[in-house]
XYZ file of C-alpha atoms in Angstrom:
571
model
C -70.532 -76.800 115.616
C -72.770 -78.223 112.785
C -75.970 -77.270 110.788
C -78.394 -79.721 109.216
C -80.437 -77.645 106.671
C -82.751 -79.087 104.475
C -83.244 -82.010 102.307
C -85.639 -82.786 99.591
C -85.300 -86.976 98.746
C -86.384 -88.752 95.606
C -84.906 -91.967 94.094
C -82.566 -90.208 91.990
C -81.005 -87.514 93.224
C -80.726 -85.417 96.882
C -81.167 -81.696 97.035
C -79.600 -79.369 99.700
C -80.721 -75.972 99.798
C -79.508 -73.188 101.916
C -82.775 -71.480 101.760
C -80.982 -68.033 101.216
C -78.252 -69.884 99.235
C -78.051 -72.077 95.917
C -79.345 -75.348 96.118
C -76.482 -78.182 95.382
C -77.473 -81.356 93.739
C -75.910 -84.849 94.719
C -75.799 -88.115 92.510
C -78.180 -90.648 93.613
C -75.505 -92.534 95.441
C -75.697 -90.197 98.661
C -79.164 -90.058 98.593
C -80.253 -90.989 102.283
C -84.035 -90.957 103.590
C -84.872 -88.907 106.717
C -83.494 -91.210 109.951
C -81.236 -93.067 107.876
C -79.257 -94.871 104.963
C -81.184 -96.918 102.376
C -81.210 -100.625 102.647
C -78.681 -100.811 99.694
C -76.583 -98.477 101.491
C -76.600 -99.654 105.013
C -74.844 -102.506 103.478
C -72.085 -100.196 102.959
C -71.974 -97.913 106.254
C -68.279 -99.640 107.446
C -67.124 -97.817 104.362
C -65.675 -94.196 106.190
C -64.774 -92.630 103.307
C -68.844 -93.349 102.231
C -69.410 -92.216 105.578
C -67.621 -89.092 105.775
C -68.763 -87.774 101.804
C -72.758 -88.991 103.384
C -71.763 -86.749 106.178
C -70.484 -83.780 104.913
C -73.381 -83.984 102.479
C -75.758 -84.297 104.944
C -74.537 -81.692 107.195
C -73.313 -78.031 106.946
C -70.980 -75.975 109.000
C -72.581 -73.514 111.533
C -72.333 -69.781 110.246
C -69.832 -67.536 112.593
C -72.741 -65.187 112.766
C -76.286 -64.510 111.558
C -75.272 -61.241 110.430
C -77.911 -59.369 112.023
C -81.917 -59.499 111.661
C -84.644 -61.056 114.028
C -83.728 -64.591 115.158
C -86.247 -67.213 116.659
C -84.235 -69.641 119.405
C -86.283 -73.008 119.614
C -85.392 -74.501 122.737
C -85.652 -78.458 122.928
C -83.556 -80.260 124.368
C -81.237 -77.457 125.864
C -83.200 -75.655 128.246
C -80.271 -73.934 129.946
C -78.712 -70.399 129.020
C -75.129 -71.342 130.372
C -72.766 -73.112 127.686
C -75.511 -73.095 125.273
C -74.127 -72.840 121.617
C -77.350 -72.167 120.469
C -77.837 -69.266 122.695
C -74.131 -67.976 121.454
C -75.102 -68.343 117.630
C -78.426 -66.290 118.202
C -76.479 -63.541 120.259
C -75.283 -62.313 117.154
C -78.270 -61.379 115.695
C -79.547 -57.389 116.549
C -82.906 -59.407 118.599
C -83.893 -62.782 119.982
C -87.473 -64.191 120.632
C -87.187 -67.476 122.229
C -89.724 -70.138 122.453
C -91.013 -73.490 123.340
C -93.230 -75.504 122.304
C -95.189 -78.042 123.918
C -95.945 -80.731 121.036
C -98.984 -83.114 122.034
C -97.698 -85.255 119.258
C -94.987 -86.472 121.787
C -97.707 -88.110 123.753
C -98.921 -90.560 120.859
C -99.531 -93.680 122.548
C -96.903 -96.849 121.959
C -98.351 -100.459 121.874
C -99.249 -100.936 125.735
C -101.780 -98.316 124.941
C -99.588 -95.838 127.116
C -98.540 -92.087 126.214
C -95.037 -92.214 124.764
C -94.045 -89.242 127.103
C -95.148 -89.987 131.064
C -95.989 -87.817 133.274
C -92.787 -88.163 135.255
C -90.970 -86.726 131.934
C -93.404 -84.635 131.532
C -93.513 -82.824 134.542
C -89.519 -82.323 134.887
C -89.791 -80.852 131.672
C -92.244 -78.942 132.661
C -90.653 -77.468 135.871
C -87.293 -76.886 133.521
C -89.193 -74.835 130.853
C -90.389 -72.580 134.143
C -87.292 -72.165 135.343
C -85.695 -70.968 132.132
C -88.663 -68.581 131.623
C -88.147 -67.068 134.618
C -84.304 -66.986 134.537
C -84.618 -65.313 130.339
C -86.951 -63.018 132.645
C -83.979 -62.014 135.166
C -82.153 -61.100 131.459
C -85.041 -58.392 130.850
C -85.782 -61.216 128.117
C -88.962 -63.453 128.018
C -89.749 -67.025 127.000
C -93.266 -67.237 124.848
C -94.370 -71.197 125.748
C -97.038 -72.747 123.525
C -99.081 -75.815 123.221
C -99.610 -77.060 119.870
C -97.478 -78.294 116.271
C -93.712 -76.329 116.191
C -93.924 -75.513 112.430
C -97.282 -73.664 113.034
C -96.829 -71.675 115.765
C -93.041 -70.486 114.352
C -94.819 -69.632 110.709
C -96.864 -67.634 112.853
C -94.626 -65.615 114.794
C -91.946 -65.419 111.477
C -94.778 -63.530 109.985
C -95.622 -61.237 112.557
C -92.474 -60.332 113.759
C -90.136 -60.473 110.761
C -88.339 -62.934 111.736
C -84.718 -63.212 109.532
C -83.061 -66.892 111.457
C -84.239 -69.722 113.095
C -81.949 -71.746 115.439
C -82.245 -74.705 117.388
C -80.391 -77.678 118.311
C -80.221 -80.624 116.174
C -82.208 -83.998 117.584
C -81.882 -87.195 115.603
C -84.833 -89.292 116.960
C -87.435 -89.871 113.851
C -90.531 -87.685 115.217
C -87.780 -84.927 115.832
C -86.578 -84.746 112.660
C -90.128 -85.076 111.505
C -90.714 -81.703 113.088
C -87.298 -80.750 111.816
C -88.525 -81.003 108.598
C -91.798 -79.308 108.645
C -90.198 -76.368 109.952
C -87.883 -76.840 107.472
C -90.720 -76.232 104.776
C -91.956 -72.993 106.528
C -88.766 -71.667 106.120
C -88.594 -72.344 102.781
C -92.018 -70.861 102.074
C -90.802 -67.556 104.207
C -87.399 -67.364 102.569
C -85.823 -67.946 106.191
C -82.620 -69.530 107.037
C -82.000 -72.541 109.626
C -79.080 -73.478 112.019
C -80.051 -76.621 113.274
C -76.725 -76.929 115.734
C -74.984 -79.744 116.843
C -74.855 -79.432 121.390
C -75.550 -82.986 122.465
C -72.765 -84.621 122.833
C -69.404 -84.573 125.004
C -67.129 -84.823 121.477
C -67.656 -82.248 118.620
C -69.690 -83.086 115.666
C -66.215 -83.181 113.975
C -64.497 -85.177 116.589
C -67.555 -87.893 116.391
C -67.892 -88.679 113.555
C -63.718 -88.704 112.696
C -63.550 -92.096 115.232
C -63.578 -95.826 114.660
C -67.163 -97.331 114.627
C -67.078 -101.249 113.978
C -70.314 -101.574 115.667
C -68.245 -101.745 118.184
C -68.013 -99.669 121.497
C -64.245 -100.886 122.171
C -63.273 -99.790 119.008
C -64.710 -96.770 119.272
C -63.397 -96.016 122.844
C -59.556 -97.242 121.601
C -59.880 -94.736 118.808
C -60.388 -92.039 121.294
C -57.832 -92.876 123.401
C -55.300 -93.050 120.435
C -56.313 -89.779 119.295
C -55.911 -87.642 122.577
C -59.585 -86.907 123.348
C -61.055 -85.184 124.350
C -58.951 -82.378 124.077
C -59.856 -78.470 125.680
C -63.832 -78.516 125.869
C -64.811 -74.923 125.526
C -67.189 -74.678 128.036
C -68.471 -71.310 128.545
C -68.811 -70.090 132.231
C -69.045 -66.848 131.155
C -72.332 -64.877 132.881
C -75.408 -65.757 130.240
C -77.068 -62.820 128.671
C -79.238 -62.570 125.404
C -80.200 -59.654 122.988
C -83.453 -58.038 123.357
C -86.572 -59.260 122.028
C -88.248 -58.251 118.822
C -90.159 -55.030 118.671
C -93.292 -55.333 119.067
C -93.296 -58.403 121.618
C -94.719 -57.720 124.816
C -94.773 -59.865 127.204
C -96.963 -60.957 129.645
C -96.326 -62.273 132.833
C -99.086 -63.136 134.231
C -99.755 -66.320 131.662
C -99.024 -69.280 133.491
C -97.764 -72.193 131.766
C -99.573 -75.246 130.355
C -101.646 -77.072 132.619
C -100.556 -80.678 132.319
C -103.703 -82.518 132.429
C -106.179 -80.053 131.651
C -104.138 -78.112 128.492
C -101.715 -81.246 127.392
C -103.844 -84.250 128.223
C -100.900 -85.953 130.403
C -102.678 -89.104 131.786
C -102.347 -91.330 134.938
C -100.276 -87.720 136.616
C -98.195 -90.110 139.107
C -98.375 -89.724 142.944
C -95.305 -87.878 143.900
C -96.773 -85.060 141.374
C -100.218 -84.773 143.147
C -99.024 -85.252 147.143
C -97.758 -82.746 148.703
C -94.932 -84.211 149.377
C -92.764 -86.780 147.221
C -92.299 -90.471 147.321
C -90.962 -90.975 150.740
C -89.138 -94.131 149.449
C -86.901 -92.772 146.107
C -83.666 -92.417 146.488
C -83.500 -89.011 144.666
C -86.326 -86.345 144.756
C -85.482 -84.712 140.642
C -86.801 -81.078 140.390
C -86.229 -79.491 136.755
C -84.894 -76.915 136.050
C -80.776 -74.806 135.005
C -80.710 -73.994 138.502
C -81.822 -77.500 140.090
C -79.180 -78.696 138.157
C -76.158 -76.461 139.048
C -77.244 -77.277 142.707
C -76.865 -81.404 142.094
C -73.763 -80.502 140.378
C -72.153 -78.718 143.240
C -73.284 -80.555 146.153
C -71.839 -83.781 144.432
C -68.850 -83.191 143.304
C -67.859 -80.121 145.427
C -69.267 -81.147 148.749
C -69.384 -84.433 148.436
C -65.788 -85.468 145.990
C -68.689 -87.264 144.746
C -66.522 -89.329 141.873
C -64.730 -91.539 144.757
C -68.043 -92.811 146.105
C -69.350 -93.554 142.502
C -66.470 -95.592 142.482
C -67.159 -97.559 145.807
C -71.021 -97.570 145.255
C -71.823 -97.351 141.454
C -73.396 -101.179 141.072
C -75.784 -100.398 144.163
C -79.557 -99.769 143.771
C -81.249 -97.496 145.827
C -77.861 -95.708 147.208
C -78.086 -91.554 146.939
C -74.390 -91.420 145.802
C -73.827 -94.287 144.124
C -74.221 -92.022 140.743
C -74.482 -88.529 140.381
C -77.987 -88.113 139.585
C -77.630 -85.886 136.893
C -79.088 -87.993 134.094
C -82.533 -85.983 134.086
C -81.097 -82.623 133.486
C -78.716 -83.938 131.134
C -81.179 -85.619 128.480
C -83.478 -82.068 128.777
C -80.605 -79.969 128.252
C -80.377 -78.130 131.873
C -76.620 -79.215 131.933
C -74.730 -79.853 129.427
C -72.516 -82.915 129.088
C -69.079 -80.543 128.628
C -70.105 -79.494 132.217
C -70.369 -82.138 133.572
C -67.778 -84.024 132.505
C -65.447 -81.128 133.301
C -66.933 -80.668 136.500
C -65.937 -84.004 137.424
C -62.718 -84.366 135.633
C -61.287 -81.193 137.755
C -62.661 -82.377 141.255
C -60.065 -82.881 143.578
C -58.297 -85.770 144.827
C -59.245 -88.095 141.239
C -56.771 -90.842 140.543
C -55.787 -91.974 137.116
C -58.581 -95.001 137.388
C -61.766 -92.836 138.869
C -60.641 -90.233 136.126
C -60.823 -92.883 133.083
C -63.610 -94.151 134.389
C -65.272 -91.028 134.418
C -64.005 -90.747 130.724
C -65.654 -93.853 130.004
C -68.891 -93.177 131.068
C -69.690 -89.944 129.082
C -68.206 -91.932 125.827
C -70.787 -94.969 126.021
C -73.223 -91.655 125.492
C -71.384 -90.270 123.078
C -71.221 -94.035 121.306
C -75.160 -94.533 121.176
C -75.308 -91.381 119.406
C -72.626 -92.100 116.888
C -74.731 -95.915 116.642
C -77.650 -93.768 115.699
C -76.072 -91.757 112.934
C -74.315 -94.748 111.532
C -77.366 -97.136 112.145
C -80.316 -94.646 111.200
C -84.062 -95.423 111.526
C -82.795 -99.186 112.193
C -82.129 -98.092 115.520
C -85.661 -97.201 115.795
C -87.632 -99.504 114.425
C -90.826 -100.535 115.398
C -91.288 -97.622 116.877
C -94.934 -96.569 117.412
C -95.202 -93.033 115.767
C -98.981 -92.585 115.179
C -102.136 -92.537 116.921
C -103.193 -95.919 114.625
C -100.389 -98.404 116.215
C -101.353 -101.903 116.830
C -102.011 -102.787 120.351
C -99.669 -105.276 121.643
C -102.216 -108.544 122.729
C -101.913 -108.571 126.249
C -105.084 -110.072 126.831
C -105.072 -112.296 123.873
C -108.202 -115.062 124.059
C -106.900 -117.237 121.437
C -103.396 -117.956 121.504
C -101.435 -121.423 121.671
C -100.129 -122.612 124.901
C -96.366 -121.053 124.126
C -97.983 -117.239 123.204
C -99.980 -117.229 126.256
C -97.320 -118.716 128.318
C -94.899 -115.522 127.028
C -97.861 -112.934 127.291
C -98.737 -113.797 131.164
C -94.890 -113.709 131.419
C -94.787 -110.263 129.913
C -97.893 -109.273 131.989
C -95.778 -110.055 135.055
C -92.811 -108.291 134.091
C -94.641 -104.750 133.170
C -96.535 -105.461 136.747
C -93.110 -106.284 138.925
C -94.901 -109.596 140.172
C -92.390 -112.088 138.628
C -91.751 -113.693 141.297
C -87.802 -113.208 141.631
C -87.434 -110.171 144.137
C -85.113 -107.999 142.391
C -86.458 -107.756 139.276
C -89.569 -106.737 141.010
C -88.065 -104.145 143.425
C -86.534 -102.793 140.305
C -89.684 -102.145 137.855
C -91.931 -100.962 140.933
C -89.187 -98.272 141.925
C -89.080 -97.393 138.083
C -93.178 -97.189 137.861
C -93.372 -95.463 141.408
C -90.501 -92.988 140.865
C -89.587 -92.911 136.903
C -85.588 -93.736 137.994
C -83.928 -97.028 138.996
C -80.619 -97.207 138.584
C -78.171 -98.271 135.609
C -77.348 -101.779 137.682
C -81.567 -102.187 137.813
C -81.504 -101.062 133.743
C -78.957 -104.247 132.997
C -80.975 -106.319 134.852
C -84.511 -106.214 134.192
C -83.385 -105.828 130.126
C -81.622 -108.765 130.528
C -84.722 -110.653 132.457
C -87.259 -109.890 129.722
C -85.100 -110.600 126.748
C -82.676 -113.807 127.897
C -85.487 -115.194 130.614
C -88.776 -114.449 128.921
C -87.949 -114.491 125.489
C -89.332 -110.581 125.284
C -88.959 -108.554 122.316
C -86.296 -105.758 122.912
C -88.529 -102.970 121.141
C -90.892 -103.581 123.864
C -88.939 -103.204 126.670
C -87.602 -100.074 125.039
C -91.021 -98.763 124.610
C -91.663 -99.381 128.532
C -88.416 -97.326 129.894
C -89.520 -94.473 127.057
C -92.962 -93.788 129.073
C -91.518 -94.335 133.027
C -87.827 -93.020 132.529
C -87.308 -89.443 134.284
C -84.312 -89.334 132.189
C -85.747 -90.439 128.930
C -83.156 -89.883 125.611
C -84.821 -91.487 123.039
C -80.912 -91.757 121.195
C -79.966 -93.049 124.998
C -82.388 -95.464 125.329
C -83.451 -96.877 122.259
C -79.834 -96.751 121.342
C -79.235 -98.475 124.693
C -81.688 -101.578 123.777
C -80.863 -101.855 120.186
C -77.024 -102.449 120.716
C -77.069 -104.896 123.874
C -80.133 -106.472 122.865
C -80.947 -105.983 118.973
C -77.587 -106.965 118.129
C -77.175 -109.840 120.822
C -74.150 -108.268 122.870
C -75.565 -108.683 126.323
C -74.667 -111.399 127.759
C -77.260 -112.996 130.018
C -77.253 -112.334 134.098
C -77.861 -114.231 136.317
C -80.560 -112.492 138.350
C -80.152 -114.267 142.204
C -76.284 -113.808 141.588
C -76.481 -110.210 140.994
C -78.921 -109.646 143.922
C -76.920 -111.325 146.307
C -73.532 -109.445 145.179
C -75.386 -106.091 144.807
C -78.104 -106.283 147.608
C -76.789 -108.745 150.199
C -79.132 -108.089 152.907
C -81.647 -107.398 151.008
C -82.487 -103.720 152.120
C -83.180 -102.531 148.844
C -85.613 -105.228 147.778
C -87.633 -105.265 151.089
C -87.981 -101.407 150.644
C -89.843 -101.717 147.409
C -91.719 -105.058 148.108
C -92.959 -104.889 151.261
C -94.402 -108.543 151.436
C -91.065 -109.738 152.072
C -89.982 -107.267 154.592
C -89.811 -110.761 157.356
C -87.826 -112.793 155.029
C -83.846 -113.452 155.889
C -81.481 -113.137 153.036
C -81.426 -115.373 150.908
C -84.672 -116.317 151.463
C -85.465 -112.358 150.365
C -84.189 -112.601 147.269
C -85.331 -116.415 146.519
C -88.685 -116.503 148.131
C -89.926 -119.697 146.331
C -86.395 -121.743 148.543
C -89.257 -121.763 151.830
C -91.041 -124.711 152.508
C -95.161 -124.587 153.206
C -94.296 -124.496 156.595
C -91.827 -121.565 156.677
C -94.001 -119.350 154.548
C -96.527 -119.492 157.623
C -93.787 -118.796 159.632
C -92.287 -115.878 158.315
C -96.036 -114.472 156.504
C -95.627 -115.019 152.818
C -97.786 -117.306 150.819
C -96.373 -118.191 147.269
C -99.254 -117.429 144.980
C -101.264 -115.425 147.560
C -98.929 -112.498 149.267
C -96.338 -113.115 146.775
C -96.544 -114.754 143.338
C -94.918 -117.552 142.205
C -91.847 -117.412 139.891
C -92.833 -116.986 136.626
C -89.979 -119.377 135.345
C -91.196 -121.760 138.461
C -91.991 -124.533 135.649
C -88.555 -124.581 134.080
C -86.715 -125.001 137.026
C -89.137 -126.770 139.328
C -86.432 -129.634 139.688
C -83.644 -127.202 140.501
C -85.746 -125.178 143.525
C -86.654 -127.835 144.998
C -83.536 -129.666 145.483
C -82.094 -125.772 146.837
C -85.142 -125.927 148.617
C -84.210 -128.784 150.666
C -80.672 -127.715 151.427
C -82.119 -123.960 152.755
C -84.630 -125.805 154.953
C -81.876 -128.755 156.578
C -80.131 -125.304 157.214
C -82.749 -123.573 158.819
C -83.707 -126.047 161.155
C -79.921 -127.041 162.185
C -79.995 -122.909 163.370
C-alpha cells in the first residue's frame, strides 16, 4: 500500500514534503513533472535502477495508522466499502466523514465537440455513488455528495469540522492528478496530512513496479510468471463497517443527489436512461452500484461456472456470457480487481488453461497501468484538457482531395455507415448502449487506424465519451500501446466477421437494413449485383452506404462479385 504526497517541481531541484513532516530535497536528476518523466529522462526510463530511485522518490509508504483525529475519505474511483484499503486506513482514525464529489471539469469537451464523460458513464456512476450512500447509511454513517471543484469543497469542510487526514485513492490520469495536486495545496495551507493510496490494481504497488517492462507486455507477463505471482491477495471479506462521523455533521436524508442534466449539465442523456425500460437490443442491462456488482459476480461465476463459457465464447459479440461483464464496476471501483480475480480463480471445475487465462487477462490491466507510470503524460498526449481545445475539422470547406477523402472517411466511422457490416454493428451498439465487446474494441481500432489512416488519439477520445466502462489508464493506455507504438497488427475485417459472426445474427441485430441478406452477402453487402439488391431490399448508397474503401478495391469486389452472383443463380 503506497502514498503519493506532494511535490513542488522547478528545473533544479524536487521537493517532497510530508506536510506534518520535514520536507526532503532531491538533486535535479529525479526531478519529474506531474504525469511524467522529462524528455531528457524518458530517454532513460529502461534504466530500473533510475526507475526504482524515481519511484521511491516519488512515492511514500502508507502509514499503519492515522493515529487518531478527524479523517476525510474521498471516494473516486472505489465506490465500494468491501476490500477497500482506503476505507481500512481511515478506520483508524477516532471519526470518518466521507465524500464525493461531482467535478464538472470531467465533462470538458474533447475535439468532436463532445463531453469527455457521457452520459452512459455518467449515469452508472451516478447510480454507484447512490448505492454507496445508502449502504454508508445502513453503517449509521452518511455520504455528503457535492457538485463542484474537490479542493474547494474539502478546504471547506477541513475548516469546519477539524479535519486532521485526508485519504483517497491514488489515480494517475493527468486531470486527476491535477486535482491531486490542488488538494494537495489546501492541505498544505491547513497543515493537513494526505494518503493518497495505491487500490487499482490486481499486483501491489511493490509487486508492479519490481517486474520487467521492455515496453513489452510478454516481458512483463514472463517476469510474473518467474516470480510466483501473484502470491496470497489479501482480500478482505470481512463485514464493512466505518467509524462515526465528525461531531457536528448532521445529516440529511432527504437531499437527493445531483440531477444529471439540470445540476451537472450531462448532454444528449441517451435513450435507455430516459425510457422506461432499457435498450431491448444490448446484450447486458449495467446498473451501478457495490451491490449490482456482487450480484454479476455471483450469478457468473457461482451459477453459471461462468470462466468455462468465457472460454468457449470470449471472441463473440453480442453473447451475454461470452465475458463476465464486470468491466463497469471494475473501472468505478464497485469491485475490486483482487475480487474478482479471486472469485474466478477459486470457481470450481477450472483447468490449468481457463485458470492462466484468467491470469492473463487481469495482467494486460495491470500492464497498461505499469505503461502509464513508465510512459507518463506520453501516454496521454493530445489529450483535450480545457474548455479552449481545437475542434477537430469535420466539416472542413477547404481541404485537398486526400484531407477530405480521410475526413468523410472519419465522418463514416464515428456514424457506423462505413459500409462494411461489422464495423458498423459494432460502433452503433457502442453509441446505442456505451459497451461492445473487447473482439468489437480490436476491430473497429484496427479499421480507423490501418484502413482509414485515423489518428489513434482520436479514436481514443471517441471510446472515452461512449464507453460504460471508461478507465482513462485502460483505454488510453489501450490505444497508445497497440496503436501509438505500431503493435497491432492489421485485421482483416470480412475475415473476422465471418469467423466470429458466421450467420450474421449479430450484425443484422444492430443494422437492420440488412436483416434479408444471406451470409456472406450480410457481412459483404457491396458482393450483390443491381439486380439482387432489388431482390433482397438493399440499395448501395440509398438503404445502405457504399464502402467507404469501395475506390481502393473496386477491382477486387467486383471480380468477388461475379463469383457470389454465378453462385447464386446455380442455387
Amino acid at each position: 500500500m503506497t502514498s503519493f504526497v506532494t511535490w513542488k517541481c522547478t528545473y533544479s531541484s524536487c521537493y517532497s514534503r510530508n506536510f506534518k513532516g520535514s520536507s526532503i530535497v532531491y538533486p535535479s536528476s529525479f526531478a519529474v513533472c506531474r504525469g511524467g518523466f522529462s524528455s531528457f529522462w524518458r530517454k532513460h526510463r529502461r534504466s530500473r535502477k533510475f526507475f526504482k530511485l524515481h519511484i521511491e522518490a516519488h512515492f511514500q509508504k502508507t502509514p499503519e495508522s492515522l493515529d487518531g483525529g478527524t479523517a476525510i475519505l474521498w471516494f473516486r474511483n472505489n465506490l465500494r466499502l468491501s476490500d477497500n484499503k482506503c476505507l481500512d486506513l481511515v478506520n483508524t482514525a477516532d471519526a470518518v466523514l466521507p465524500i464525493y464529489v461531482f467535478d464538472k471539469r470531467s465533462l470538458v469537451r474533447n475535439r468532436f465537440r463532445q463531453q469527455r464523460c457521457g452520459p452512459f458513464r455518467y449515469a452508472f456512476v451516478k447510480e454507484s455513488v447512490e448505492q454507496l450512500q445508502n449502504n454508508l447509511r445502513g453503517l449509521f454513517s452518511d455520504l455528503l455528495v457535492e457538485v463542484g471543484c474537490a479542493a474547494t469543497v474539502i478546504r471547506e469542510l477541513c475548516v469546519r469540522y477539524n479535519v486532521n487526514h485526508i485519504v483517497a485513492p491514488k489515480l494517475l490520469s493527468p486531470e486527476e492528478q491535477e486535482y491531486e495536486q490542488e488538494v494537495l495545496n489546501v492541505a498544505k495551507d491547513l497543515n493537513l496530512n494526505v494518503c493518497f493510496v495505491w487500490d487499482c490494481t490486481l499486483l501491489s504497488f511493490e509487486d508492479l513496479i519490481s517486474l520487467e517492462y521492455n515496453d513489452s507486455f510478454e516481458a512483463f507477463h514472463s517476469s510474473v510468471i518467474s516470480k510466483g505471482l501473484p502470491r496470497h491477495l489479501d482480500v478482505d471479506k470481512q463485514r464493512p463497517w466505518i467509524k462515526p462521523l465528525p461531531s457536528g455533521f448532521k445529516p440529511s436524508f432527504a437531499i437527493p443527489l445531483p440531477h444529471l442534466v439540470n445540476d451537472l449539465g450531462v448532454e444528449n442523456l441517451c435513450t435507455p436512461y430516459e425510457w422506461p425500460f432499457p435498450e431491448p437490443r444490448a446484450v447486458f442491462h449495467f446498473r451501478g452500484g457495490e451491490d449490482s456488482a456482487q450480484d454479476r459476480l455471483h450469478d457468473f461465476f457461482v451459477k453459471k461456472n461462468g470462466l468455462q463459457l468465457v472460454a468457449k465464447l470470449e471472441d463473440y459479440s453480442g453473447v451475454m456470457d461470452s465475458s463476465t461483464k464486470l468491466s463497469p464496476w471494475i473501472s468505478t471501483g464497485c469491485l475490486s480487481a483482487r475480487q474478482v480475480y479471486w472469485e474466478g480463480y477459486q470457481s470450481e471445475q477450472v483447468d490449468t488453461q481457463v485458470a492462466n487465462l484468467w491470469l492473463k487477462r487481469f495482467l494486460w490491466r495491470d500492464f497498461l497501468y505499469l505503461l502509464c507510470i513508465h510512459e507518463g503524460s506520453t501516454v496521454f498526449r493530445d489529450r483535450t484538457i480545457n474548455q479552449d481545445a481545437p475542434e477537430f475539422p469535420l466539416h472542413q470547406t477547404k481541404a485537398n482531395t486526400y484531407e477530405f477523402v480521410r475526413i468523410e472517411a472519419l465522418k463514416s466511422w464515428l456514424e457506423g455507415r462505413t459500409g462494411y457490416p461489422y464495423i458498423d454493428a459494432h460502433i452503433k451498439e457502442l453509441k446505442t448502449t456505451g459497451y461492445i465487446s473487447f473482439r468489437g474494441r480490436l476491430n473497429v481500432s484496427s479499421f480507423l487506424v490501418h484502413q482509414l489512416d485515423g489518428d489513434w488519439q482520436l479514436g481514443a477520445e471517441f471510446f472515452e465519451h461512449y464507453l460504460i466502462d471508461h478507465d482513462p489508464v485502460i483505454n488510453w493506455g489501450y490505444w497508445y500501446y497497440f496503436f501509438g507504438k505500431q503493435l497491432a497488427e492489421k485485421r482483416d475485417t470480412i475475415a473476422e466477421a465471418n469467423k466470429y459472426d458466421p450467420e450474421g445474427f449479430y450484425v443484422k441485430k444492430w443494422v437492420n437494413e440488412l436483416v434479408l441478406l444471406p451470409p456472406p452477402f450480410c457481412h459483404e453487402p457491396y458482393l450483390l449485383a443491381e439486380e439482387e439488391q432489388s431482390r433482397f431490399e438493399v440499395i448501395l448508397g440509398k438503404d445502405y452506404p457504399e464502402p467507404v474503401l469501395f475506390p481502393m478495391v473496386s477491382k477486387e469486389i467486383e471480380r468477388a462479385r461475379q463469383l457470389f452472383s454465378a453462385n447464386l443463380t446455380q442455387h
